[in-house]
Coordinates of C-alpha atoms in Angstrom, one line a residue:
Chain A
X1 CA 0.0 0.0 0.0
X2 CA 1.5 3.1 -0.6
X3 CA 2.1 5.7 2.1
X4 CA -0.9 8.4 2.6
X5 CA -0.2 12.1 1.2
X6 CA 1.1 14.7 4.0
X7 CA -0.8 17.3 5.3
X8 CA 1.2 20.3 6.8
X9 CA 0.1 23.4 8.7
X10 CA 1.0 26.3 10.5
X11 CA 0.1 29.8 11.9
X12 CA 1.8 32.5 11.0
X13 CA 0.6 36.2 12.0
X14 CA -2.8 34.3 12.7
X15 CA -5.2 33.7 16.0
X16 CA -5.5 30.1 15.8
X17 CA -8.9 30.5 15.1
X18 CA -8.5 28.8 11.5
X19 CA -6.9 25.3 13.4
X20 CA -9.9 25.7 15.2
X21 CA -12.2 25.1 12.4
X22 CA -9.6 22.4 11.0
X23 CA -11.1 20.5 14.5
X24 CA -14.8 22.0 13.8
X25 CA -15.0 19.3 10.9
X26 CA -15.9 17.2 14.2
X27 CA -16.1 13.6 13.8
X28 CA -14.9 13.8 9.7
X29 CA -11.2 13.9 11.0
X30 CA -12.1 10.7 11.3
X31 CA -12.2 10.0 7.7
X32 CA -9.6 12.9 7.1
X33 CA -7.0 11.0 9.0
X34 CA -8.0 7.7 6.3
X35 CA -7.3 9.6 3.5
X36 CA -3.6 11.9 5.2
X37 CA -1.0 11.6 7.7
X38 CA -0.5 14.8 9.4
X39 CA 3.2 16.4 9.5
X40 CA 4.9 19.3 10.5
X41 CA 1.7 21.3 12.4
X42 CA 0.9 22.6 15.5
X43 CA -2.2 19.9 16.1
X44 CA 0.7 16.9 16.4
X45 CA 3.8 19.5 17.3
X46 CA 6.0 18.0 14.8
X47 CA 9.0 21.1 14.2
X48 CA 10.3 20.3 11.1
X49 CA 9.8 18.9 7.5
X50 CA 11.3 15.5 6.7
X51 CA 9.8 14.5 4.1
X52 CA 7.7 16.3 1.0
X53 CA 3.7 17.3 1.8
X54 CA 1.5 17.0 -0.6
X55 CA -0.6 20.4 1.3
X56 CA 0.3 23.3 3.4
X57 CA -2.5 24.9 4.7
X58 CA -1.4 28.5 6.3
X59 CA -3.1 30.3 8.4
X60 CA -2.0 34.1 9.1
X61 CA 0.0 36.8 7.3
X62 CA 3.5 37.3 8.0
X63 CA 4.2 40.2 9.9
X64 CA 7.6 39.2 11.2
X65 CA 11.2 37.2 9.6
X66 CA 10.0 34.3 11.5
X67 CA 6.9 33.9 9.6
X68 CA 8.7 34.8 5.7
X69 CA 11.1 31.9 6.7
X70 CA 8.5 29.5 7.8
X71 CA 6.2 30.2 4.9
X72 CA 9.2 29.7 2.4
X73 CA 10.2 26.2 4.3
X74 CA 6.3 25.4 3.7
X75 CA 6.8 26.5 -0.1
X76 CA 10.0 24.5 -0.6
X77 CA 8.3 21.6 1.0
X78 CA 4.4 21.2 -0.3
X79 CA 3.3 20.4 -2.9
X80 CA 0.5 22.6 -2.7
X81 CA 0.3 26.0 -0.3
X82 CA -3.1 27.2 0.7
X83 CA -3.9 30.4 2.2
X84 CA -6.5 29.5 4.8
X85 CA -8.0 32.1 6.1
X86 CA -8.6 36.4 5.7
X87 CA -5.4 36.6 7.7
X88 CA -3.2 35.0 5.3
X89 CA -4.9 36.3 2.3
X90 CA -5.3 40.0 3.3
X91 CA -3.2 40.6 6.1
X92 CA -6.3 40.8 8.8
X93 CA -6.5 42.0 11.6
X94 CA -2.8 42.4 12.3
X95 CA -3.0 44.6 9.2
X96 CA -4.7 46.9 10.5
X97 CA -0.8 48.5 11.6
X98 CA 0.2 48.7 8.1
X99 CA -1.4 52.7 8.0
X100 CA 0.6 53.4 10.7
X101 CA 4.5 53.1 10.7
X102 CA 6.2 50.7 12.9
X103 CA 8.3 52.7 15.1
X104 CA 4.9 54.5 16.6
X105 CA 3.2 51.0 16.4
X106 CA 6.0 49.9 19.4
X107 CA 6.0 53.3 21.2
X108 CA 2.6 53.0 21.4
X109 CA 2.3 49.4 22.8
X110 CA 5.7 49.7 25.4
X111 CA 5.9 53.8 26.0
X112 CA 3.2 55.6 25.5
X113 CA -0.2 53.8 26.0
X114 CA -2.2 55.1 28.7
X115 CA -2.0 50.8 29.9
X116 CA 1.5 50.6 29.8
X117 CA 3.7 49.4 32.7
X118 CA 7.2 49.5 31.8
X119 CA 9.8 50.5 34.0
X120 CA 12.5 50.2 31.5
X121 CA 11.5 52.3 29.4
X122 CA 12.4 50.1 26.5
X123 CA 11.3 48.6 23.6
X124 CA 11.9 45.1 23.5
X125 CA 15.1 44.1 21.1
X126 CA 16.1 40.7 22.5
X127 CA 18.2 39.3 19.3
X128 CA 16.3 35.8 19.9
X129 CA 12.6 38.2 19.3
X130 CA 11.8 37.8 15.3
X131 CA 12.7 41.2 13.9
X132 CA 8.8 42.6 13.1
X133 CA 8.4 43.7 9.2
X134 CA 7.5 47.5 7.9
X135 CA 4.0 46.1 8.2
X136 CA 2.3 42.9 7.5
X137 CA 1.9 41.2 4.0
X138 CA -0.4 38.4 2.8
X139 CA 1.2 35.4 1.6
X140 CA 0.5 35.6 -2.1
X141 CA 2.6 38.4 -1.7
X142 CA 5.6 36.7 -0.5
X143 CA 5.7 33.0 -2.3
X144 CA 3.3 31.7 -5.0
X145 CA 0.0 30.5 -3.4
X146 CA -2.0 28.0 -5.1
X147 CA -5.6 28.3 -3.6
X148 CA -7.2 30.3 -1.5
X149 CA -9.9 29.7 1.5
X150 CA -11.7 33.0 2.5
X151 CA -13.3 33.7 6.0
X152 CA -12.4 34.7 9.1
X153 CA -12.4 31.3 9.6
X154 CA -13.3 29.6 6.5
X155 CA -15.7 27.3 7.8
X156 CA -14.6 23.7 8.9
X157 CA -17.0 23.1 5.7
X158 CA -15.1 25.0 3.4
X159 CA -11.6 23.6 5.0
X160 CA -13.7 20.0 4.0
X161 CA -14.6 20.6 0.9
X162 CA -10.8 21.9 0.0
X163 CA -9.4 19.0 1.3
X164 CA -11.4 16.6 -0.1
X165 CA -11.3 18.1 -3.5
X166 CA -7.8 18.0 -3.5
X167 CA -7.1 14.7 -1.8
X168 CA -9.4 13.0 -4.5
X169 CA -8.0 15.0 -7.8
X170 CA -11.2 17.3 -8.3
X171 CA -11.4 20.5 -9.0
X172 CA -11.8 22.9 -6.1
X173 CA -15.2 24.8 -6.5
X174 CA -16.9 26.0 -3.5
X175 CA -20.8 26.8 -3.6
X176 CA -22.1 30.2 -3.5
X177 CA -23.1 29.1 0.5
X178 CA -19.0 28.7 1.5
X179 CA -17.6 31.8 0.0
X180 CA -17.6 34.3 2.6
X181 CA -15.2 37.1 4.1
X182 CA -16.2 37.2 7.4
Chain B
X1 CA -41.3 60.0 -27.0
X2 CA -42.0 56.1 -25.7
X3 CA -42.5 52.8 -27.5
X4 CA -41.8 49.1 -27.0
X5 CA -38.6 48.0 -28.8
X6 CA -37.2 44.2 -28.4
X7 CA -33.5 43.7 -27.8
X8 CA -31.6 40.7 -27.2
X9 CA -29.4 39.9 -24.1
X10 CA -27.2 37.4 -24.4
X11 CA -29.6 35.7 -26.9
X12 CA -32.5 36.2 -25.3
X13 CA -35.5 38.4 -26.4
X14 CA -36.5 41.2 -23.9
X15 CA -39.1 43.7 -24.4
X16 CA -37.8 47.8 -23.4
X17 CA -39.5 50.7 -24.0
X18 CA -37.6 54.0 -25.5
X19 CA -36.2 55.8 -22.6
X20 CA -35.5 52.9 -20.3
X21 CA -31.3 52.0 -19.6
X22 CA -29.9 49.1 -20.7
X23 CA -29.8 48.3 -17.0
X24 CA -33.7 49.2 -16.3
X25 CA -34.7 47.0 -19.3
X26 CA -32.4 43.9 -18.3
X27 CA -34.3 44.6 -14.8
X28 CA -37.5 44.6 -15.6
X29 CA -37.0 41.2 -18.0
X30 CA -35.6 39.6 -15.2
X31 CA -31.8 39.5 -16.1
X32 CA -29.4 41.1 -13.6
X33 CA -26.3 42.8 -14.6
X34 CA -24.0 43.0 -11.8
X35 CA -23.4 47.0 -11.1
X36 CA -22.5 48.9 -7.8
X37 CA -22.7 52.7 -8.2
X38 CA -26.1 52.7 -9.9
X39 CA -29.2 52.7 -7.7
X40 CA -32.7 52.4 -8.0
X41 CA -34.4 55.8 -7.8
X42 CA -30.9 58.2 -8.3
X43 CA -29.8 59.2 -11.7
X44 CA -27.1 57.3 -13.2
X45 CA -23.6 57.9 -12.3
X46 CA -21.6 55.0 -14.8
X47 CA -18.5 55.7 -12.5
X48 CA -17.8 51.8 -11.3
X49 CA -17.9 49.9 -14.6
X50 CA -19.1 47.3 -13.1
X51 CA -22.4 47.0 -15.0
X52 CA -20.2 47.0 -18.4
X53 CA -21.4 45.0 -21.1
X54 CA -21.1 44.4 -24.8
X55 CA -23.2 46.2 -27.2
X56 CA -23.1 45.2 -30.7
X57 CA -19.8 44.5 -29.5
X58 CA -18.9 47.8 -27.9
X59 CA -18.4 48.3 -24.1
X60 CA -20.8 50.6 -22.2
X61 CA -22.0 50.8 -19.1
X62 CA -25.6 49.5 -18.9
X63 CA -26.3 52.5 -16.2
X64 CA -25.8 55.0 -18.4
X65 CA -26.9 54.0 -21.6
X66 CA -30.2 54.1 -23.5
X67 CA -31.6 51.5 -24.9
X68 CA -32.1 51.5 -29.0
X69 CA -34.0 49.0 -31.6
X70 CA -31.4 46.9 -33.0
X71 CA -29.3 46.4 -29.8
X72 CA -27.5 42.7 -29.1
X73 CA -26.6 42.9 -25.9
X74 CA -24.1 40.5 -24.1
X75 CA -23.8 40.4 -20.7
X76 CA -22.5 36.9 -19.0
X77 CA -19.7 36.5 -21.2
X78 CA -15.9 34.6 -19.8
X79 CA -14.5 38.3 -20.9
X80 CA -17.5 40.6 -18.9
X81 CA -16.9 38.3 -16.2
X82 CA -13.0 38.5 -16.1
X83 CA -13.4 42.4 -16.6
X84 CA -15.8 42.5 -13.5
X85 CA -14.0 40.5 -11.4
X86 CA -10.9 42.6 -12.3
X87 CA -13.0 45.9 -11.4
X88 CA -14.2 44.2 -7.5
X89 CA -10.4 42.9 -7.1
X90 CA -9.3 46.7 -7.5
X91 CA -11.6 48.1 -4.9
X92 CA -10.5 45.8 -2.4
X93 CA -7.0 46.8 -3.0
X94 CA -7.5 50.0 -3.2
X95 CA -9.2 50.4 0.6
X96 CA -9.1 48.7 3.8
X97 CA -11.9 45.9 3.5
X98 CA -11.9 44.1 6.8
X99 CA -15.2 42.2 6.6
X100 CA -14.3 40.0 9.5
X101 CA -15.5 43.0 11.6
X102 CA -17.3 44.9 9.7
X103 CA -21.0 45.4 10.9
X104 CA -22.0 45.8 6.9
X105 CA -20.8 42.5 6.3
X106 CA -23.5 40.3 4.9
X107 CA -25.7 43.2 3.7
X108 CA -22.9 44.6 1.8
X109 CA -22.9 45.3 -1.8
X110 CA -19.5 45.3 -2.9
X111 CA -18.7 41.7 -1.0
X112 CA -21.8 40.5 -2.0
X113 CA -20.7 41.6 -6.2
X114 CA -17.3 39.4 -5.0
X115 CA -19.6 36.0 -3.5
X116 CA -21.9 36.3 -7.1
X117 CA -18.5 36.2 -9.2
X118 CA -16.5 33.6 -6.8
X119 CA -13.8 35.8 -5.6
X120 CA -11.9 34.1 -3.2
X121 CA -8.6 36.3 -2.9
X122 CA -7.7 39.3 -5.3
X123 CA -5.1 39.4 -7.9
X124 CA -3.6 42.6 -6.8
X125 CA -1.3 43.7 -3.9
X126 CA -2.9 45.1 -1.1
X127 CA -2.2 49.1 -1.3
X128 CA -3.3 49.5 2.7
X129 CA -4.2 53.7 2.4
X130 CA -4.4 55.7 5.2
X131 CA -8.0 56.9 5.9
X132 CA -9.9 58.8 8.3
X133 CA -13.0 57.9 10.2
X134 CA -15.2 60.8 11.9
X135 CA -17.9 59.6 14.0
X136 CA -18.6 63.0 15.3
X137 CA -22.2 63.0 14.2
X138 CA -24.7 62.0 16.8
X139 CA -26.5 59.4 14.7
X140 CA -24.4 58.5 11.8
X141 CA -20.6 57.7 11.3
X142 CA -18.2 57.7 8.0
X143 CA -15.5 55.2 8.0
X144 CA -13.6 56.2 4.9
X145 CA -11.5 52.7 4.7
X146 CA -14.1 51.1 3.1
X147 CA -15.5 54.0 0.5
X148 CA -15.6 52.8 -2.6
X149 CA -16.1 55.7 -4.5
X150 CA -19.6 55.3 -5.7
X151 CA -21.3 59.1 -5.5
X152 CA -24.4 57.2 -4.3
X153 CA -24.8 59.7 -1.2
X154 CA -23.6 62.4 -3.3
X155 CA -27.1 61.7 -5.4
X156 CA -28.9 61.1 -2.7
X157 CA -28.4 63.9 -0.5
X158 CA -29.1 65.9 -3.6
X159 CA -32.1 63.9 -5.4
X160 CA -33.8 62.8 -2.2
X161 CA -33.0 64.7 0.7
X162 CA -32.4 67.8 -1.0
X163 CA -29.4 68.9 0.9
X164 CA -25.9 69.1 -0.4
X165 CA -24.3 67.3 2.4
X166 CA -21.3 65.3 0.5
X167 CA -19.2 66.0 -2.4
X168 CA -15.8 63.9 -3.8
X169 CA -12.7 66.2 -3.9
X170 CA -9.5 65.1 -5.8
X171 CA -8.8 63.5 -8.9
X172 CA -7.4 59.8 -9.9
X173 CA -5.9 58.1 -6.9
X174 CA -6.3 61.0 -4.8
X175 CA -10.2 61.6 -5.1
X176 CA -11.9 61.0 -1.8
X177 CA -15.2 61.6 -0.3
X178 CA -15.5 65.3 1.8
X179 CA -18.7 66.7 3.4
X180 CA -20.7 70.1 3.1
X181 CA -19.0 71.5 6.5
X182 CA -15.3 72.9 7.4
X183 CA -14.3 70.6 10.2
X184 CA -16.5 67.4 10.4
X185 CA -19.8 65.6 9.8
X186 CA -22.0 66.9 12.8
X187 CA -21.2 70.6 11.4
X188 CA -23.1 69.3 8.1
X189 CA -27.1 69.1 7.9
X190 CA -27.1 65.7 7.6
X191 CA -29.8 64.0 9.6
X192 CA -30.1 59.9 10.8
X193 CA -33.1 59.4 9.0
X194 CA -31.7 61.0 5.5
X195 CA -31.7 58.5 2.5
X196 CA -28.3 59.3 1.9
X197 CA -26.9 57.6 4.5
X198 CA -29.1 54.3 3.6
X199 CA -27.5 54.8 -0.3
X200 CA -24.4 53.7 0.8
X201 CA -23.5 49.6 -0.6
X202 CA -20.8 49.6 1.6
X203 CA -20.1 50.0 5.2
X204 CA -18.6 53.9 4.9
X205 CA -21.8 55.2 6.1
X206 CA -23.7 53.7 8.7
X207 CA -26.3 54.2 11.0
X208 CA -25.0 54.5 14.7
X209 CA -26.7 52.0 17.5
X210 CA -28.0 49.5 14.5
X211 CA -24.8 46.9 14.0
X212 CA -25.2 43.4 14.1
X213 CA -29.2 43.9 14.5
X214 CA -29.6 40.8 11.9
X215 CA -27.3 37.3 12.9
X216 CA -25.5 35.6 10.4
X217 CA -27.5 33.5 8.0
X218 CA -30.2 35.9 8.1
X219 CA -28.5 38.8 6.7
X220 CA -29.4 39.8 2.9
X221 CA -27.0 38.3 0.9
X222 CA -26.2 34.9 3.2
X223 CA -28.0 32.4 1.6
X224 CA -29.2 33.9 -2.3
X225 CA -26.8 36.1 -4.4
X226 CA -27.5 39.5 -4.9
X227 CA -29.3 40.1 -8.2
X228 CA -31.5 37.1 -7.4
X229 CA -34.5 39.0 -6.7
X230 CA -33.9 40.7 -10.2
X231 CA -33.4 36.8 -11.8
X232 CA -37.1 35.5 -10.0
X233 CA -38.6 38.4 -10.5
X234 CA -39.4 39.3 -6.9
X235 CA -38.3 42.3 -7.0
X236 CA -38.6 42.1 -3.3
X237 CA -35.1 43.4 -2.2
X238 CA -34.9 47.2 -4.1
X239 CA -34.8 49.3 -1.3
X240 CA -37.2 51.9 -1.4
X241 CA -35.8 55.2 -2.0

């Protein structure tokens, strides 16, 4: 028998919220796990690729050089990358920084917020912190991304629907009901 | 002058009368051309180009332009469809769309234009422009992020209200929506009941205290795509202006 395609996934600049409605397909990861073996992802906390995927599904933008590295690991190593998610396909919510520039994005979060308790006085610049990007970019605008799942999160149906599509060599057309942005 | 003339969209016979647009004809027969800036009840604006289609082979906006014996219309052509979803990808680009919180989302037009044509990500690199938001005015807010540009409470506050409340400044890139008033929106006349602020297919004008008054999967466009009043002949969701 020959070994079940890879599945690999990750969150980048993301809230989890998308692995969340990976697990809202309820008792169908039943069925999901028959047709894929899970690899590098934060569901079975493997770290790092060792062998090819067949699909990445990403989840967030990438507002840091952590995120650009992981999301070009994911592109070297799958087959097929999916943006999964209105983080990863338009930035989200953590865009919402990219009107205003980063220097006054970290004065206002560790100086001058009228919440702020810091004695220091400092910004955080620990060499071990990822190094935060001008402002946050959608993955299609870093490495080639072959599909895209829209919704904040797509719905575990949509994530289903992908999957199974894929995983069974059809073509990928979601009904009117599973396209949504919010 | 008015008489009944046929013309045919996309090979089908529909009845017009002289006088009518392209878009009130395809309307009333029951076919629905996608289009943002036009409106039921305001004079026609042909600024989005969304509602373009081929006449005897020509582009023109189906807002703008009269009807005429002879016309063969097409309308859900592979290249209309490409050219429209081109147009939508643009205005998400050029604004700040965040649908996941915004309280229009579900009722909105231009997301709704997206769903019909199967948009799932744009084309085109986010441009992320910097936009302001006044909320000054007691009953009403403007959240210029997601203005799209339309003029559709331009016409209204001058057709149906009979004020003068906004105006677009700027050209090209740089045109943007202003208001009738030196500093902000509560200086202007504008009231919460005007029909001005109900024009608006987006979320840059909305109504303050009414967000999130519908749940998801009721909301207008959840479960039919727009235009399919227009398809079944119902009619039912033209707002009344």
């Amino acid at each position: 028998m020959m070994s079940k395609p890879k599945i690999a996934t990750t969150s980048l600049a993301g809230c989890f919220g998308c692995h969340m409605s990976v697990l809202d397909i309820d008792d169908r990861i039943l069925q999901l796990v028959d047709l894929i073996e899970f690899h590098k992802s934060p569901i079975n906390d493997i770290k790092t690729f060792s062998a090819p995927c067949l699909v990445g599904l990403i989840e967030g933008g990438c507002c840091n050089e952590e995120n650009v590295h992981v999301l070009k690991d994911f592109r070297k190593n799958c087959q097929i990358l999916i943006s999964c998610g209105d983080c990863a396909i338009m930035g989200g919510i953590p865009a919402m920084r990219n009107n205003v520039p980063l220097k006054e994005c970290l004065e206002e979060a560790y100086l001058n917020g009228v919440t702020v308790h810091n004695p220091s006085k400092k910004i955080p610049a620990d060499p071990d912190l990822p190094l935060l990007l001008d402002r946050v970019y959608p993955c299609h605008e870093v490495v080639k991304i072959d599909y895209h799942l829209p919704g904040c999160p797509p719905s575990a149906d949509t994530i289903w629907e992908a999957l199974v599509a894929l995983l069974t060599d059809k073509p990928l057309e979601l009904p009117y009901s599973l396209i949504k942005y919010d | 002058m008015s008489g009944k003339i046929t013309l045919i969209i996309d090979g089908q016979e529909i009845e017009a009368e002289i006088g009518q647009t392209i878009l009130d004809a395809a309307d009333a027969a029951g076919v629905y051309i996608p289009r943002l800036c036009a409106m039921k009840g305001l004079s026609p604006h042909g600024s989005c180009r969304v509602c373009t289609v081929h006449v005897n082979g020509r582009p023109q906006a189906a807002c703008t332009q009269p009807v005429a014996p002879g016309m063969s219309i097409e309308n859900e052509t592979p290249e209309l469809k490409a050219h429209r979803v081109s147009v939508i990808d643009m205005l998400f680009v050029e604004g700040n769309h965040y649908c996941m919180f915004c309280e229009k989302s579900g009722n909105c037009e231009l997301q709704a234009v997206a769903y019909r044509l199967g948009i799932l990500a744009p084309q085109h690199d986010y441009m992320f422009p910097c936009r302001g938001v006044d909320a000054s005015h007691p009953e009403v807010f403007i959240d210029g992020n997601r203005c799209i540009l339309c003029g559709r409470c331009v016409r209204a506050s001058q057709e149906l209200d009979n004020k003068n409340v906004f105006q677009f400044v700027g050209r090209g890139i740089h045109k943007r929506l202003t208001f009738n008033a030196p500093n902000n929106l509560s200086q202007t006349d504008l009231a919460g009941i005007d029909k001005a602020v109900d024009s608006c297919p987006v979320g840059a004008i909305l109504r303050k205290g009414t967000a999130f008054s519908v749940p998801i999967g009721q909301r207008l466009y959840d479960n039919e795509p727009i235009g399919s009043e227009i398809e079944s002949g119902r009619r039912t969701n033209d707002r009344q202006v």
